[in-house]
Amino acid sequence: MTRQAAPWWTELPPAAGAAVMATAIISVGLHLNGAEALSWAWLAPATVLWCLLARDFVRRLLWERDRWSHEADTPPALTAVAATTVLGTRFSALGQHAVAWALLALAAAIWPGLLITVVRHWRRRMPGAAFLVCVATQGLAVLAATLSLAGEGEWLAPAALVALVVGLILYVEALGHFDFRQLRIGAGDQWIGGGALAISALAASRLALSPVWTGAAHTALETTTLVLLGLSLAWCAVLLVAETRWPRPGYDIRRWSTVFPVGMTAVAALSTAAATEIDWLHTLGQVLLWIAVVLWLLTLMGFLHDIGTR
């Protein structure tokens, strides 16, 4: 009797979580841009893929412990936290705060164990996935700040601020381990270096919008937001030059980690425009958002071709 092939999603590596991150953040961006129908079109696959990956995460944890332990040692494992928080942020925008709370609680529960395990296995020279320690932490900050803005608890704003600071510290640590040769040879996840700054800027902008912070604290958050967004855009410029200088055509699952930073930078620009009332940042965010949509579609084509040839 021929053994039936396993479903394609059970063979996906942890890096596939970046596909949820990329899809969900584009849904957030389309919502901020007023394209609600399109936003739903991106939210649906993000939710379905998250459910499939979550199911597989639990299955490996319970019945394939060796594989789960091996994968949990690697930075891509933290996409489980980041994807959960980005999806939660979109559900909060829908007014589904109970769902957002549940996703925040889940992400916060798995974050410490995964973070400690990943950091313990850091090497001297690492790919861009190393920055996921920052992305996952800032995802918690973004979702907590979003729920606070929605009136779900003022105490979430200070908690988000703590997560923002911890995330920035982790970014500096990751930068010290990043192998800058990845700018020439990286398969897509080198873009997370910029995406981590973008999600940090998004977290800071959400905090700047909060009425909890006034006076000097509010000014400091606005300044921090603009600095982080500026650094993120500088990273994007460097990465784009590197991609032009050393083209890497062809699909790799790590290309979802290219789409996510572009989408996150777009959302960060849109949110920063609202927080600082700098109009041209809104236009920039719109342009980057549609670039992210095009990149998403191209990456999806590669993804579908890849699973279709297995």
Coordinates of C-alpha atoms in Angstrom, one line a residue:
M1 CA 0.0 0.0 0.0
T2 CA 1.4 3.4 -1.0
R3 CA 1.8 5.8 1.9
Q4 CA -0.3 8.9 1.5
A5 CA 1.7 12.1 1.2
A6 CA 1.6 14.4 4.2
P7 CA -0.3 17.7 3.6
W8 CA 2.0 20.4 2.3
W9 CA 1.7 22.7 5.4
T10 CA 3.1 20.0 7.7
E11 CA 6.4 20.2 5.9
L12 CA 6.8 24.0 6.2
P13 CA 9.7 25.2 8.3
P14 CA 9.2 27.8 11.0
A15 CA 10.3 30.5 8.5
A16 CA 6.8 30.1 6.9
G17 CA 5.5 32.2 9.8
A18 CA 6.8 35.2 7.9
A19 CA 4.1 34.5 5.3
V20 CA 1.5 35.1 8.0
M21 CA 3.3 38.2 9.1
A22 CA 3.6 39.6 5.6
T23 CA -0.1 38.9 4.7
A24 CA -1.5 40.2 8.0
I25 CA 0.5 43.5 7.9
I26 CA -0.6 44.2 4.4
S27 CA -4.2 43.7 5.7
V28 CA -3.4 46.2 8.4
G29 CA -2.0 48.7 5.9
L30 CA -5.0 48.3 3.5
H31 CA -7.3 49.0 6.4
L32 CA -5.4 52.1 7.3
N33 CA -5.5 53.2 3.7
G34 CA -9.3 52.8 3.6
A35 CA -9.3 49.8 1.3
E36 CA -11.5 47.7 3.6
A37 CA -12.6 45.0 1.0
L38 CA -9.0 44.4 0.0
S39 CA -8.0 44.3 3.6
W40 CA -10.4 41.5 4.2
A41 CA -9.0 39.7 1.2
W42 CA -5.6 39.6 2.8
L43 CA -6.9 38.9 6.3
A44 CA -8.6 35.7 5.3
P45 CA -5.5 33.8 4.0
A46 CA -3.5 35.2 6.9
T47 CA -5.9 33.7 9.4
V48 CA -6.2 30.4 7.6
L49 CA -2.4 30.0 7.3
W50 CA -2.0 31.0 11.0
C51 CA -4.4 28.3 12.0
L52 CA -2.6 25.7 9.9
L53 CA 0.8 26.6 11.3
A54 CA -0.5 26.8 14.9
R55 CA -2.0 23.3 14.5
D56 CA 1.3 22.0 13.2
F57 CA 3.2 23.8 16.0
V58 CA 1.1 22.0 18.6
R59 CA 1.4 18.7 16.8
R60 CA 5.2 18.9 16.7
L61 CA 5.3 20.0 20.4
L62 CA 3.2 17.0 21.5
W63 CA 4.3 14.2 19.2
E64 CA 7.5 15.2 17.4
R65 CA 9.5 16.7 20.3
D66 CA 12.9 16.2 18.8
R67 CA 11.9 18.1 15.7
W68 CA 10.2 20.8 17.7
S69 CA 13.2 21.2 20.0
H70 CA 15.5 21.5 17.1
E71 CA 13.4 24.1 15.3
A72 CA 12.7 26.1 18.6
D73 CA 16.5 26.7 18.8
T74 CA 16.5 28.8 15.6
P75 CA 15.4 32.4 15.3
P76 CA 12.6 31.7 12.7
A77 CA 10.7 30.0 15.6
L78 CA 10.0 33.5 16.8
T79 CA 7.8 34.1 13.8
A80 CA 5.2 32.2 15.9
V81 CA 5.1 35.2 18.3
A82 CA 5.4 37.9 15.6
A83 CA 2.7 36.4 13.4
T84 CA 0.3 36.1 16.3
T85 CA 0.7 39.7 17.4
V86 CA 0.4 41.1 13.9
L87 CA -2.8 39.1 13.3
G88 CA -4.0 40.3 16.7
T89 CA -3.4 43.9 15.7
R90 CA -5.6 43.5 12.7
F91 CA -8.4 41.9 14.7
S92 CA -8.2 44.7 17.2
A93 CA -8.8 47.2 14.4
L94 CA -11.9 45.2 13.5
G95 CA -13.2 45.7 17.0
Q96 CA -12.7 42.0 17.8
H97 CA -10.9 42.9 21.0
A98 CA -11.6 39.5 22.7
V99 CA -9.8 37.8 19.9
A100 CA -6.9 40.3 20.0
W101 CA -6.6 39.8 23.8
A102 CA -6.5 36.0 23.3
L103 CA -3.8 36.3 20.7
L104 CA -1.8 38.7 22.9
A105 CA -2.0 36.3 25.8
L106 CA -0.9 33.4 23.6
A107 CA 2.0 35.4 22.1
A108 CA 3.1 36.6 25.6
A109 CA 3.0 33.1 26.9
I110 CA 5.3 31.5 24.3
W111 CA 7.6 34.6 23.9
P112 CA 9.9 34.1 26.9
G113 CA 10.6 30.4 26.3
L114 CA 11.3 30.8 22.6
L115 CA 13.3 34.0 23.1
I116 CA 15.6 32.4 25.8
T117 CA 16.1 29.3 23.7
V118 CA 16.9 31.2 20.6
V119 CA 19.4 33.6 22.3
R120 CA 21.1 30.7 24.0
H121 CA 21.9 29.3 20.5
W122 CA 23.1 32.5 18.9
R123 CA 26.2 32.3 16.9
R124 CA 28.9 34.9 16.0
R125 CA 27.7 35.4 12.4
M126 CA 24.0 35.0 11.8
P127 CA 21.5 35.7 9.0
G128 CA 18.8 38.4 9.1
A129 CA 16.5 36.1 11.1
A130 CA 18.5 37.0 14.2
F131 CA 16.5 40.3 14.2
L132 CA 13.4 38.3 14.9
V133 CA 14.2 38.6 18.6
C134 CA 13.4 42.3 18.2
V135 CA 10.4 41.8 15.8
A136 CA 8.7 39.4 18.2
T137 CA 9.1 41.7 21.2
Q138 CA 8.0 44.7 19.3
G139 CA 5.0 42.8 18.1
L140 CA 3.9 42.5 21.7
A141 CA 4.4 46.2 22.1
V142 CA 2.3 47.1 19.0
L143 CA -0.6 44.8 20.0
A144 CA -0.6 46.0 23.6
A145 CA -0.4 49.7 22.5
T146 CA -3.2 49.1 20.0
L147 CA -5.5 47.5 22.6
S148 CA -4.7 50.4 25.0
L149 CA -5.7 52.9 22.3
A150 CA -8.9 51.0 21.9
G151 CA -9.8 51.6 25.5
E152 CA -8.9 48.1 26.7
G153 CA -6.7 49.2 29.6
E154 CA -4.4 52.2 30.3
W155 CA -1.9 49.8 32.0
L156 CA -1.2 48.3 28.6
A157 CA 0.5 51.5 27.5
P158 CA 3.4 51.3 30.1
A159 CA 3.6 47.5 29.4
A160 CA 4.0 48.3 25.7
L161 CA 6.7 50.9 26.5
V162 CA 8.7 48.3 28.4
A163 CA 8.4 45.9 25.5
L164 CA 9.5 48.7 23.1
V165 CA 12.7 49.3 25.2
V166 CA 13.5 45.6 25.5
G167 CA 13.0 45.2 21.8
L168 CA 15.4 48.0 21.0
I169 CA 18.0 46.4 23.3
L170 CA 17.5 43.1 21.6
Y171 CA 17.9 44.8 18.2
V172 CA 21.4 46.1 19.2
E173 CA 22.3 42.6 20.3
A174 CA 21.1 41.1 17.1
L175 CA 23.0 43.7 15.1
G176 CA 26.2 42.6 16.8
H177 CA 25.6 39.0 15.6
F178 CA 24.4 39.9 12.1
D179 CA 26.7 38.7 9.3
F180 CA 26.8 41.7 6.9
R181 CA 27.8 39.4 4.1
Q182 CA 24.1 38.6 4.0
L183 CA 23.6 41.8 2.1
R184 CA 25.3 40.0 -0.8
I185 CA 24.2 36.4 -0.3
G186 CA 21.1 36.5 1.9
A187 CA 18.0 34.6 0.5
G188 CA 15.5 37.2 1.7
D189 CA 15.6 37.3 5.5
Q190 CA 18.3 40.0 5.5
W191 CA 15.4 42.4 5.1
I192 CA 14.3 41.7 8.6
G193 CA 17.1 44.1 9.8
G194 CA 15.0 47.0 8.4
G195 CA 11.7 45.4 9.3
A196 CA 12.7 45.2 12.9
L197 CA 13.2 49.0 13.0
A198 CA 9.9 49.5 11.2
I199 CA 7.9 47.6 13.7
S200 CA 9.8 49.4 16.5
A201 CA 8.7 52.7 14.8
L202 CA 5.1 51.4 14.6
A203 CA 5.1 50.6 18.3
A204 CA 6.5 54.0 19.2
S205 CA 3.9 55.7 17.0
R206 CA 1.1 53.9 18.6
L207 CA 2.4 54.9 22.0
A208 CA 2.8 58.5 20.8
L209 CA -0.9 58.5 19.9
S210 CA -1.9 57.4 23.4
P211 CA -3.3 60.1 25.8
V212 CA -1.3 58.4 28.6
W213 CA 1.8 60.2 27.5
T214 CA 1.9 64.0 27.6
G215 CA 4.5 66.8 27.6
A216 CA 8.1 65.6 27.5
A217 CA 7.2 62.0 27.3
H218 CA 5.0 62.5 24.3
T219 CA 7.7 64.6 22.5
A220 CA 10.3 61.9 23.3
L221 CA 8.0 59.2 21.8
E222 CA 7.4 61.3 18.6
T223 CA 11.1 61.9 18.2
T224 CA 11.9 58.2 18.8
T225 CA 9.3 57.3 16.2
L226 CA 10.8 59.5 13.5
V227 CA 14.3 58.4 14.2
L228 CA 13.3 54.7 14.0
L229 CA 11.4 55.2 10.8
G230 CA 14.3 57.1 9.3
L231 CA 16.7 54.3 10.2
S232 CA 14.3 51.7 8.7
L233 CA 14.1 53.7 5.4
A234 CA 17.9 53.9 5.4
W235 CA 18.1 50.1 5.8
C236 CA 15.6 49.6 3.0
A237 CA 17.7 51.8 0.7
V238 CA 20.9 49.8 1.5
L239 CA 19.1 46.5 1.0
L240 CA 17.6 47.6 -2.3
V241 CA 21.0 48.7 -3.6
A242 CA 22.4 45.3 -2.5
E243 CA 19.6 43.4 -4.3
T244 CA 20.3 45.4 -7.4
R245 CA 24.0 44.8 -7.2
W246 CA 23.7 41.1 -6.4
P247 CA 20.4 39.9 -7.9
R248 CA 19.0 36.7 -6.3
P249 CA 16.1 35.6 -8.6
G250 CA 14.0 32.6 -7.8
Y251 CA 11.7 31.6 -5.0
D252 CA 12.9 30.9 -1.5
I253 CA 10.5 30.7 1.5
R254 CA 12.7 33.4 3.2
R255 CA 11.4 35.8 0.6
W256 CA 8.3 36.3 2.8
S257 CA 10.8 37.9 5.1
T258 CA 11.4 40.5 2.4
V259 CA 7.7 41.2 1.9
F260 CA 7.0 41.7 5.6
P261 CA 9.6 44.5 6.2
V262 CA 8.3 46.5 3.2
G263 CA 4.7 46.1 4.4
M264 CA 5.7 46.9 7.9
T265 CA 7.6 50.0 6.8
A266 CA 4.5 51.2 4.9
V267 CA 2.3 50.7 8.0
A268 CA 4.9 52.4 10.2
A269 CA 4.9 55.4 7.8
L270 CA 1.1 55.6 7.8
S271 CA 0.9 55.4 11.6
T272 CA 3.8 57.9 12.0
A273 CA 1.9 60.3 9.8
A274 CA -1.1 60.1 12.1
A275 CA 1.0 60.5 15.2
T276 CA 3.2 63.4 14.0
E277 CA 0.8 65.1 11.4
I278 CA 3.5 64.9 8.8
D279 CA 1.4 64.6 5.6
W280 CA 4.1 63.4 3.2
L281 CA 4.7 60.3 5.4
H282 CA 1.2 59.2 4.6
T283 CA 1.9 59.4 0.9
L284 CA 5.1 57.5 1.4
G285 CA 3.2 54.9 3.3
Q286 CA 0.7 54.5 0.5
V287 CA 3.4 54.1 -2.1
L288 CA 5.3 51.5 0.0
L289 CA 2.0 49.6 0.7
W290 CA 1.3 49.1 -3.0
I291 CA 4.9 48.0 -3.6
A292 CA 4.4 45.5 -0.7
V293 CA 1.2 44.2 -2.4
V294 CA 3.0 43.6 -5.7
L295 CA 5.9 41.8 -3.9
W296 CA 3.3 39.7 -2.0
L297 CA 1.7 38.6 -5.2
L298 CA 5.0 37.7 -6.8
T299 CA 6.1 35.8 -3.7
L300 CA 2.7 34.0 -3.6
M301 CA 3.2 32.9 -7.2
G302 CA 6.6 31.4 -6.3
F303 CA 5.1 29.8 -3.2
L304 CA 2.3 28.1 -5.2
H305 CA 4.7 26.9 -7.8
D306 CA 7.0 25.5 -5.1
I307 CA 4.2 23.4 -3.4
G308 CA 2.8 22.4 -6.8
T309 CA 6.1 20.8 -7.8
R310 CA 6.6 18.8 -4.7

